[in-house]
């Protein structure tokens, strides 16, 4: 990505009204890290944007969209001064969910203090209109903040009206199916694929089929050979769940072409696309979607906290009417308070900062777990080179007993999953899927993976 792309994302967002005059934009350092480009690249783009009057630098206070731009202005409510929030002592949360659990952000480094301040403010500023039923599409300022975030960070080009707030992946999927499918529609899912998505689809979809995944991600040629008549494919292009491989660019293009040619829909689950470590950030598949065939599914479960239950869809413009109609019939709206807190967290720049801090931390924690597994279990597991995400797959070099092995590890509160259980077809691989984001140190990584050592070695010796 070059400075021109960044320049274009900003001008597009500003001119479309998605980014409003006076809004704060991420600092050069933070955005460079977020996009995986050199600081100079962002700096050049910002210089031009400032020179052309789109942005204004406010020195140490950061950079904002020029408040004097002749674009329709929205009045901003005066904010009362913040009170000092009383901070609770942090619980040792790591014990609660078990260790090595998948898909949980680092609980020990969450900016609790900031979150508490924003929560207090959201409660204190509650007005009578905040007490009625919230909009089925979601809190308008949050939809706006999400549109800005995905446009700048994930390369989308959407307006706030395309963003639909949901309460998690299953809600997002169920809503899409409800709004768009008829019973005969063929729906495709990845094999292996996200276990909980698979379970939901088995219950909701009559005509469900699977497409294998290899080192380049979803096997698009297989899809076209065997299921060209499908109406939906649900896929995880940034980091496949669970193998963590990234869908290659040629396959991205072929998949989009197929969807365009056949009027099919691609449901892109970008659940942890924010976390890339080993190479340049790959924008979302949706960023290549010139024909509007991709429905984008995002979540704050990996970047903030799963208990908040805030996720979102970005729907093609042509589908807005359908989703609004379905939403008004089947939805009751999401709780307003978390949406307000999250809006402030995004709009005040804390989200970008938090992501920036999490990337090197997760990379470090990933290495700690990886090294500990190599050290304690030499020759037992193997690992494939993957780019990022929040979990690793320790593939068993020999044997097929990953379910029994996972049971043993779970008895030690190590909440790993057996890889084979995530396959739908008969061709399987075996190993353990484990999260590393809450591994706090090298010693702890070694201690944790050593807990089931004896039983592991006995099981593998007898298999
Ligand atoms: C593949 C995949 N998609 C989506 C999600 C997000 O789920 P939710 O937004 O319901 O927390 C997860 C969470 O673990 C996941 O692993």
Coordinates of C-alpha atoms and ligand atoms in Angstrom, one line a residue:
X1 CA 0.0 0.0 0.0
X2 CA 1.4 3.4 -0.9
X3 CA 0.6 6.9 0.2
X4 CA -1.8 7.4 -2.6
X5 CA -4.0 4.6 -1.3
X6 CA -4.1 6.2 2.1
X7 CA -4.8 9.6 0.6
X8 CA -7.6 8.1 -1.4
X9 CA -9.2 6.3 1.5
X10 CA -9.2 9.6 3.4
X11 CA -10.6 11.8 0.7
X12 CA -13.2 9.2 -0.1
X13 CA -14.3 9.0 3.5
X14 CA -14.3 12.7 3.9
X15 CA -16.1 13.5 0.7
X16 CA -18.7 10.8 1.3
X17 CA -19.4 12.3 4.7
X18 CA -18.4 9.2 6.4
X19 CA -15.5 11.0 8.2
X20 CA -16.8 14.3 9.5
X21 CA -15.2 17.7 9.9
X22 CA -13.6 17.9 13.4
X23 CA -13.2 14.2 13.8
X24 CA -9.9 12.9 15.1
X25 CA -7.8 10.7 12.9
X26 CA -5.1 8.2 14.1
X27 CA -1.6 9.4 14.6
X28 CA 1.0 8.7 11.9
X29 CA 2.7 6.1 14.1
X30 CA -0.5 4.3 15.0
X31 CA -1.8 4.2 11.5
X32 CA 1.5 3.1 10.0
X33 CA 1.5 0.2 12.4
X34 CA -2.1 -0.6 11.8
X35 CA -1.7 -0.7 8.0
X36 CA 1.7 -2.4 8.1
X37 CA 3.4 0.4 6.1
X38 CA 6.4 2.7 6.8
X39 CA 5.7 5.9 8.9
X40 CA 7.0 7.9 5.9
X41 CA 4.1 6.5 3.7
X42 CA 1.5 7.7 6.1
X43 CA 3.3 11.0 6.7
X44 CA 3.4 11.7 3.0
X45 CA -0.3 11.0 2.7
X46 CA -1.1 13.2 5.7
X47 CA 1.1 16.0 4.4
X48 CA -0.8 16.1 1.2
X49 CA -4.2 15.9 3.0
X50 CA -3.1 18.8 5.2
X51 CA -1.8 20.7 2.3
X52 CA -5.1 20.3 0.4
X53 CA -7.0 21.3 3.5
X54 CA -8.7 17.9 4.3
X55 CA -6.9 17.5 7.6
X56 CA -5.5 19.9 10.2
X57 CA -2.6 19.2 12.5
X58 CA -3.2 20.3 16.1
X59 CA 0.4 19.6 17.2
X60 CA 0.5 17.4 20.3
X61 CA -3.3 17.1 20.3
X62 CA -3.2 15.1 17.1
X63 CA -4.7 15.6 13.7
X64 CA -8.3 16.1 12.8
X65 CA -10.5 16.5 9.7
X66 CA -10.5 20.2 8.9
X67 CA -13.5 21.6 10.9
X68 CA -13.9 24.4 8.3
X69 CA -14.4 22.1 5.4
X70 CA -17.5 23.0 3.4
X71 CA -19.2 19.7 4.1
X72 CA -22.5 19.3 5.9
X73 CA -21.6 19.8 9.6
X74 CA -23.1 17.8 12.4
X75 CA -23.4 19.6 15.8
X76 CA -21.4 17.9 18.5
X77 CA -22.8 17.8 22.0
X78 CA -20.9 19.6 24.7
X79 CA -19.2 17.0 26.9
X80 CA -19.3 17.5 30.7
X81 CA -16.0 17.3 32.5
X82 CA -14.9 13.8 33.5
X83 CA -15.1 12.8 37.1
X84 CA -12.4 10.7 38.6
X85 CA -13.5 7.1 38.4
X86 CA -12.9 4.9 41.3
X87 CA -10.9 2.0 40.0
X88 CA -11.6 -1.5 41.2
X89 CA -8.7 -3.8 41.6
X90 CA -8.3 -6.0 38.6
X91 CA -9.3 -9.5 39.2
X92 CA -7.0 -12.2 38.2
X93 CA -9.2 -13.0 35.2
X94 CA -6.9 -15.5 33.7
X95 CA -8.2 -18.2 36.1
X96 CA -11.8 -17.7 35.2
X97 CA -11.8 -18.7 31.5
X98 CA -9.1 -21.3 31.8
X99 CA -5.7 -21.1 30.0
X100 CA -4.9 -21.2 26.3
X101 CA -8.5 -20.5 25.5
X102 CA -9.2 -19.6 21.9
X103 CA -10.1 -16.1 20.8
X104 CA -10.0 -14.2 24.0
X105 CA -8.1 -10.9 23.9
X106 CA -5.3 -10.4 26.5
X107 CA -7.3 -9.7 29.7
X108 CA -4.4 -8.4 31.7
X109 CA -3.6 -5.4 29.5
X110 CA -7.0 -4.2 28.6
X111 CA -7.3 -0.4 29.3
X112 CA -9.7 -0.8 32.1
X113 CA -9.2 2.7 33.5
X114 CA -10.1 4.3 30.2
X115 CA -13.1 2.0 29.7
X116 CA -14.4 2.9 33.2
X117 CA -14.1 6.6 32.5
X118 CA -15.9 6.2 29.2
X119 CA -18.6 4.0 30.8
X120 CA -19.1 6.6 33.6
X121 CA -19.5 9.3 31.1
X122 CA -21.9 7.3 28.9
X123 CA -24.1 6.7 32.0
X124 CA -24.0 10.3 33.2
X125 CA -24.9 11.7 29.9
X126 CA -27.9 9.4 29.4
X127 CA -30.9 11.4 28.3
X128 CA -34.6 10.4 28.1
X129 CA -34.3 9.5 24.4
X130 CA -31.6 7.0 25.4
X131 CA -34.2 5.1 27.4
X132 CA -36.5 4.1 24.6
X133 CA -36.0 1.1 22.3
X134 CA -32.8 1.4 20.4
X135 CA -32.6 1.3 16.6
X136 CA -32.7 -2.1 15.1
X137 CA -29.8 -1.2 12.8
X138 CA -27.6 0.0 15.7
X139 CA -26.6 3.3 17.4
X140 CA -26.0 5.7 14.6
X141 CA -22.7 7.3 15.9
X142 CA -21.3 3.7 16.3
X143 CA -22.2 2.7 12.8
X144 CA -20.5 5.9 11.7
X145 CA -17.3 5.2 13.7
X146 CA -17.2 1.6 12.5
X147 CA -17.5 2.7 8.9
X148 CA -14.5 5.0 9.4
X149 CA -12.5 2.3 11.0
X150 CA -13.1 -0.4 8.4
X151 CA -12.6 2.1 5.6
X152 CA -9.2 3.3 6.9
X153 CA -7.9 0.0 8.4
X154 CA -9.4 -2.8 6.4
X155 CA -9.6 -1.0 3.0
X156 CA -13.4 -1.0 2.7
X157 CA -15.4 1.8 1.1
X158 CA -18.7 1.9 3.0
X159 CA -21.1 4.4 4.4
X160 CA -22.5 4.2 7.9
X161 CA -25.9 3.2 6.5
X162 CA -24.4 -0.1 5.4
X163 CA -23.3 -1.0 8.9
X164 CA -25.7 -3.1 10.9
X165 CA -24.8 -3.7 14.6
X166 CA -25.3 -7.3 15.8
X167 CA -24.5 -9.2 19.0
X168 CA -22.0 -11.7 17.7
X169 CA -21.1 -13.9 14.9
X170 CA -24.0 -16.3 15.3
X171 CA -26.4 -13.3 15.3
X172 CA -24.8 -11.9 12.2
X173 CA -25.0 -15.2 10.3
X174 CA -28.6 -15.9 11.4
X175 CA -29.6 -12.4 10.3
X176 CA -28.1 -12.9 6.9
X177 CA -29.7 -16.2 6.4
X178 CA -33.0 -14.9 7.6
X179 CA -32.9 -11.8 5.3
X180 CA -31.6 -13.5 2.3
X181 CA -31.9 -17.3 2.0
X182 CA -34.7 -19.5 0.8
X183 CA -34.8 -23.2 1.9
X184 CA -33.4 -24.6 -1.3
X185 CA -30.3 -22.3 -1.4
X186 CA -27.0 -24.1 -1.4
X187 CA -24.7 -22.7 1.3
X188 CA -21.0 -23.5 1.5
X189 CA -18.7 -23.6 4.5
X190 CA -15.0 -24.2 5.0
X191 CA -13.7 -27.7 5.9
X192 CA -12.2 -27.5 8.5
X193 CA -14.2 -24.6 9.7
X194 CA -15.2 -22.7 12.8
X195 CA -16.9 -25.4 14.9
X196 CA -19.6 -23.1 16.3
X197 CA -20.5 -21.7 12.9
X198 CA -20.7 -25.2 11.6
X199 CA -23.1 -26.2 14.3
X200 CA -25.4 -23.3 13.7
X201 CA -25.4 -23.8 9.9
X202 CA -26.2 -27.5 10.4
X203 CA -29.3 -26.5 12.3
X204 CA -30.4 -23.6 10.0
X205 CA -29.4 -24.7 6.5
X206 CA -30.9 -27.7 4.6
X207 CA -28.5 -27.6 1.6
X208 CA -25.1 -27.2 3.3
X209 CA -21.9 -28.3 1.7
X210 CA -18.2 -28.0 2.5
X211 CA -15.1 -26.8 0.6
X212 CA -11.7 -28.0 1.6
X213 CA -9.0 -25.6 2.8
X214 CA -5.2 -25.9 2.0
X215 CA -2.2 -23.8 2.5
X216 CA -3.6 -21.0 0.3
X217 CA -6.9 -21.0 2.1
X218 CA -10.3 -22.0 0.6
X219 CA -9.9 -24.2 -2.4
X220 CA -11.7 -22.0 -4.9
X221 CA -11.1 -24.3 -7.8
X222 CA -12.8 -27.1 -5.9
X223 CA -15.7 -24.8 -5.2
X224 CA -16.1 -23.9 -8.8
X225 CA -15.8 -27.6 -10.0
X226 CA -18.2 -29.0 -7.5
X227 CA -20.5 -26.2 -6.3
X228 CA -20.6 -23.5 -8.9
X229 CA -24.4 -23.3 -8.3
X230 CA -24.0 -22.3 -4.6
X231 CA -25.7 -19.1 -3.5
X232 CA -23.6 -18.4 -0.4
X233 CA -20.1 -19.2 0.7
X234 CA -19.0 -18.4 4.3
X235 CA -15.2 -17.9 4.5
X236 CA -12.4 -16.6 6.7
X237 CA -10.0 -15.1 4.2
X238 CA -7.7 -13.1 6.6
X239 CA -6.9 -16.0 8.9
X240 CA -8.7 -19.2 8.2
X241 CA -10.4 -20.6 11.2
X242 CA -8.8 -22.8 12.5
X243 CA -5.7 -23.3 10.2
X244 CA -4.8 -19.6 10.3
X245 CA -3.7 -19.6 6.6
X246 CA -4.5 -16.5 4.5
X247 CA -6.5 -16.7 1.3
X248 CA -4.1 -16.0 -1.6
X249 CA -4.6 -13.1 -3.9
X250 CA -5.3 -15.2 -7.0
X251 CA -7.9 -17.2 -5.1
X252 CA -9.5 -14.0 -3.8
X253 CA -9.8 -12.8 -7.4
X254 CA -11.2 -16.1 -8.6
X255 CA -13.7 -16.2 -5.8
X256 CA -15.0 -12.7 -6.5
X257 CA -15.2 -13.5 -10.2
X258 CA -17.3 -16.6 -9.5
X259 CA -19.6 -14.6 -7.2
X260 CA -20.0 -11.9 -9.9
X261 CA -20.6 -14.4 -12.7
X262 CA -23.2 -16.4 -10.8
X263 CA -24.8 -13.7 -8.6
X264 CA -23.6 -15.6 -5.5
X265 CA -22.8 -14.0 -2.1
X266 CA -19.6 -14.3 -0.2
X267 CA -19.9 -13.9 3.6
X268 CA -16.5 -12.7 4.8
X269 CA -15.9 -13.5 8.4
X270 CA -13.0 -11.1 9.3
X271 CA -13.0 -12.1 13.0
X272 CA -9.3 -11.4 13.8
X273 CA -8.1 -9.7 10.6
X274 CA -6.6 -6.9 12.8
X275 CA -3.7 -9.1 13.9
X276 CA -1.0 -9.7 11.4
X277 CA 2.7 -10.1 12.4
X278 CA 4.9 -11.7 9.8
X279 CA 4.2 -9.6 6.7
X280 CA 2.3 -6.6 5.4
X281 CA -1.3 -6.2 6.4
X282 CA -3.6 -7.8 3.8
X283 CA -6.7 -5.8 3.4
X284 CA -10.1 -7.5 3.7
X285 CA -11.5 -9.4 0.8
X286 CA -14.3 -6.9 0.8
X287 CA -11.8 -4.2 -0.2
X288 CA -11.5 -5.9 -3.7
X289 CA -15.2 -6.2 -4.0
X290 CA -16.0 -3.8 -6.8
X291 CA -19.3 -5.6 -7.8
X292 CA -20.7 -5.6 -4.2
X293 CA -20.9 -9.4 -3.8
X294 CA -19.3 -9.5 -0.3
X295 CA -21.2 -9.2 3.0
X296 CA -18.6 -8.4 5.6
X297 CA -18.8 -9.7 9.2
X298 CA -16.7 -8.0 11.8
X299 CA -16.6 -8.3 15.6
X300 CA -15.2 -6.5 18.7
X301 CA -14.8 -9.8 20.5
X302 CA -11.2 -10.2 19.6
X303 CA -10.1 -6.6 19.8
X304 CA -12.0 -5.5 22.9
X305 CA -13.9 -8.2 24.8
X306 CA -16.3 -11.0 23.9
X307 CA -18.6 -10.3 26.8
X308 CA -19.6 -6.9 25.3
X309 CA -21.3 -8.8 22.5
X310 CA -20.9 -6.1 19.8
X311 CA -20.3 -7.2 16.3
X312 CA -21.3 -5.8 12.9
X313 CA -22.2 -6.5 9.3
X314 CA -21.2 -4.3 6.4
X315 CA -23.9 -5.0 3.7
X316 CA -23.8 -4.0 0.1
X317 CA -25.9 -0.9 -0.7
X318 CA -28.3 -2.9 -2.8
X319 CA -29.2 -5.0 0.3
X320 CA -29.9 -2.2 2.7
X321 CA -33.6 -2.2 2.2
X322 CA -33.9 -5.9 2.7
X323 CA -31.9 -5.8 5.9
X324 CA -33.8 -2.8 7.3
X325 CA -37.1 -4.6 6.6
X326 CA -35.9 -7.9 8.1
X327 CA -34.3 -6.0 11.0
X328 CA -37.5 -4.1 11.8
X329 CA -39.5 -7.4 11.9
X330 CA -37.1 -9.7 13.7
X331 CA -34.7 -7.6 15.7
X332 CA -35.2 -5.8 19.0
X333 CA -32.0 -3.7 18.8
X334 CA -28.8 -4.1 20.8
X335 CA -28.4 -2.6 24.3
X336 CA -27.5 1.1 23.9
X337 CA -25.0 1.6 26.7
X338 CA -22.2 -0.7 25.4
X339 CA -22.6 0.8 22.0
X340 CA -22.2 4.3 23.4
X341 CA -19.1 3.4 25.4
X342 CA -17.6 1.7 22.3
X343 CA -18.4 4.7 20.1
X344 CA -16.3 6.9 22.4
X345 CA -13.5 4.4 22.6
X346 CA -13.3 4.4 18.8
X347 CA -13.9 8.1 18.2
X348 CA -11.4 9.3 20.8
X349 CA -8.6 7.1 19.2
X350 CA -8.2 4.6 22.1
X351 CA -9.1 1.7 19.9
X352 CA -6.3 2.3 17.4
X353 CA -3.9 2.7 20.3
X354 CA -5.0 -0.5 21.9
X355 CA -4.6 -2.4 18.7
X356 CA -1.2 -1.0 18.2
X357 CA -0.1 -2.2 21.6
X358 CA -1.7 -5.6 21.2
X359 CA 0.1 -6.6 18.0
X360 CA 3.7 -6.8 19.3
X361 CA 2.4 -8.3 22.6
X362 CA 0.5 -11.1 20.8
X363 CA 3.5 -11.7 18.6
X364 CA 5.6 -12.1 21.6
X365 CA 3.1 -14.3 23.4
X366 CA 2.7 -16.4 20.3
X367 CA 6.5 -17.1 20.2
X368 CA 6.5 -17.9 24.0
X369 CA 3.9 -20.6 23.5
X370 CA 5.5 -21.9 20.3
X371 CA 8.9 -22.1 21.9
X372 CA 7.5 -23.8 25.0
X373 CA 5.8 -26.5 23.0
X374 CA 9.0 -27.1 21.0
X375 CA 11.0 -27.3 24.1
X376 CA 8.8 -29.6 26.2
X377 CA 7.5 -31.7 23.3
X378 CA 10.4 -32.0 20.8
X379 CA 9.4 -34.1 17.7
X380 CA 5.7 -34.4 18.8
X381 CA 4.2 -31.3 17.2
X382 CA 4.8 -29.5 14.0
X383 CA 3.7 -26.0 13.0
X384 CA 2.8 -24.4 9.7
X385 CA 4.0 -20.9 8.8
X386 CA 1.0 -18.6 9.2
X387 CA 0.7 -14.9 9.4
X388 CA -1.2 -13.9 12.4
X389 CA -4.4 -14.2 14.3
X390 CA -4.8 -15.2 18.0
X391 CA -4.2 -18.9 18.0
X392 CA -1.8 -21.6 16.8
X393 CA -2.4 -25.1 15.6
X394 CA 0.0 -27.7 17.0
X395 CA -0.2 -30.5 14.5
X396 CA 0.5 -34.0 15.7
X397 CA 3.4 -35.4 13.7
X398 CA 2.0 -38.9 14.4
X399 CA -1.3 -40.4 15.5
X400 CA -4.9 -39.4 15.4
X401 CA -5.8 -39.2 19.0
X402 CA -6.2 -35.4 19.3
X403 CA -9.6 -35.7 20.9
X404 CA -8.3 -37.8 23.8
X405 CA -5.2 -35.5 24.0
X406 CA -7.5 -32.4 24.2
X407 CA -9.4 -34.1 27.0
X408 CA -6.2 -34.6 29.0
X409 CA -5.1 -31.0 28.5
X410 CA -8.6 -29.7 29.5
X411 CA -8.3 -31.7 32.7
X412 CA -5.4 -29.4 33.5
X413 CA -7.6 -26.3 32.7
X414 CA -5.8 -25.9 29.3
X415 CA -8.8 -25.2 27.1
X416 CA -7.5 -26.5 23.8
X417 CA -9.6 -27.9 21.0
X418 CA -8.9 -31.1 18.9
X419 CA -8.4 -30.0 15.3
X420 CA -10.1 -33.1 13.9
X421 CA -13.4 -32.1 15.5
X422 CA -13.5 -29.0 13.3
X423 CA -13.6 -31.1 10.1
X424 CA -16.9 -32.0 8.5
X425 CA -15.6 -34.5 5.9
X426 CA -13.6 -37.6 6.2
X427 CA -10.2 -36.2 5.3
X428 CA -8.9 -34.8 8.6
X429 CA -5.7 -33.6 10.2
X430 CA -4.9 -33.9 13.9
X431 CA -3.6 -31.6 16.4
X432 CA -4.5 -29.1 19.1
X433 CA -5.8 -25.6 18.6
X434 CA -4.7 -23.2 21.3
X435 CA -4.9 -19.5 22.1
X436 CA -1.8 -17.7 23.2
X437 CA -3.0 -14.2 23.9
X438 CA -3.2 -14.7 27.7
X439 CA 0.2 -16.4 28.1
X440 CA 2.0 -13.8 30.3
X441 CA 5.6 -15.0 30.3
X442 CA 8.1 -17.6 29.1
X443 CA 8.1 -19.3 32.5
X444 CA 4.3 -19.5 32.5
X445 CA 4.2 -20.8 29.0
X446 CA 6.6 -23.6 30.0
X447 CA 4.8 -24.3 33.2
X448 CA 1.4 -24.5 31.5
X449 CA 2.4 -26.8 28.6
X450 CA 4.3 -29.0 31.1
X451 CA 1.2 -29.7 33.2
X452 CA -0.1 -32.6 31.0
X453 CA 3.4 -33.8 30.0
X454 CA 3.2 -37.3 31.6
X455 CA -0.2 -38.2 30.4
X456 CA 0.5 -36.8 26.9
X457 CA 3.6 -38.9 26.5
X458 CA 1.8 -42.0 27.8
X459 CA -1.1 -41.5 25.4
X460 CA 1.2 -40.9 22.4
X461 CA 3.4 -43.9 23.2
X462 CA 0.4 -46.2 23.2
X463 CA -1.3 -44.8 20.1
Ligands
LIG1 C1 -14.1 -17.9 13.2 C2 -14.8 -17.0 14.2 N1 -15.6 -16.1 13.7 C3 -16.3 -15.2 14.5 C4 -16.0 -15.2 15.8 C5 -16.6 -14.1 16.6 O1 -17.6 -14.5 17.4 P1 -18.4 -13.4 18.3 O2 -18.5 -12.1 17.5 O3 -19.7 -14.1 18.4 O4 -17.7 -13.3 19.6 C6 -15.1 -16.1 16.4 C7 -14.8 -16.1 17.8 O5 -14.2 -16.9 18.4 C8 -14.4 -17.0 15.5 O6 -13.5 -17.8 16.0

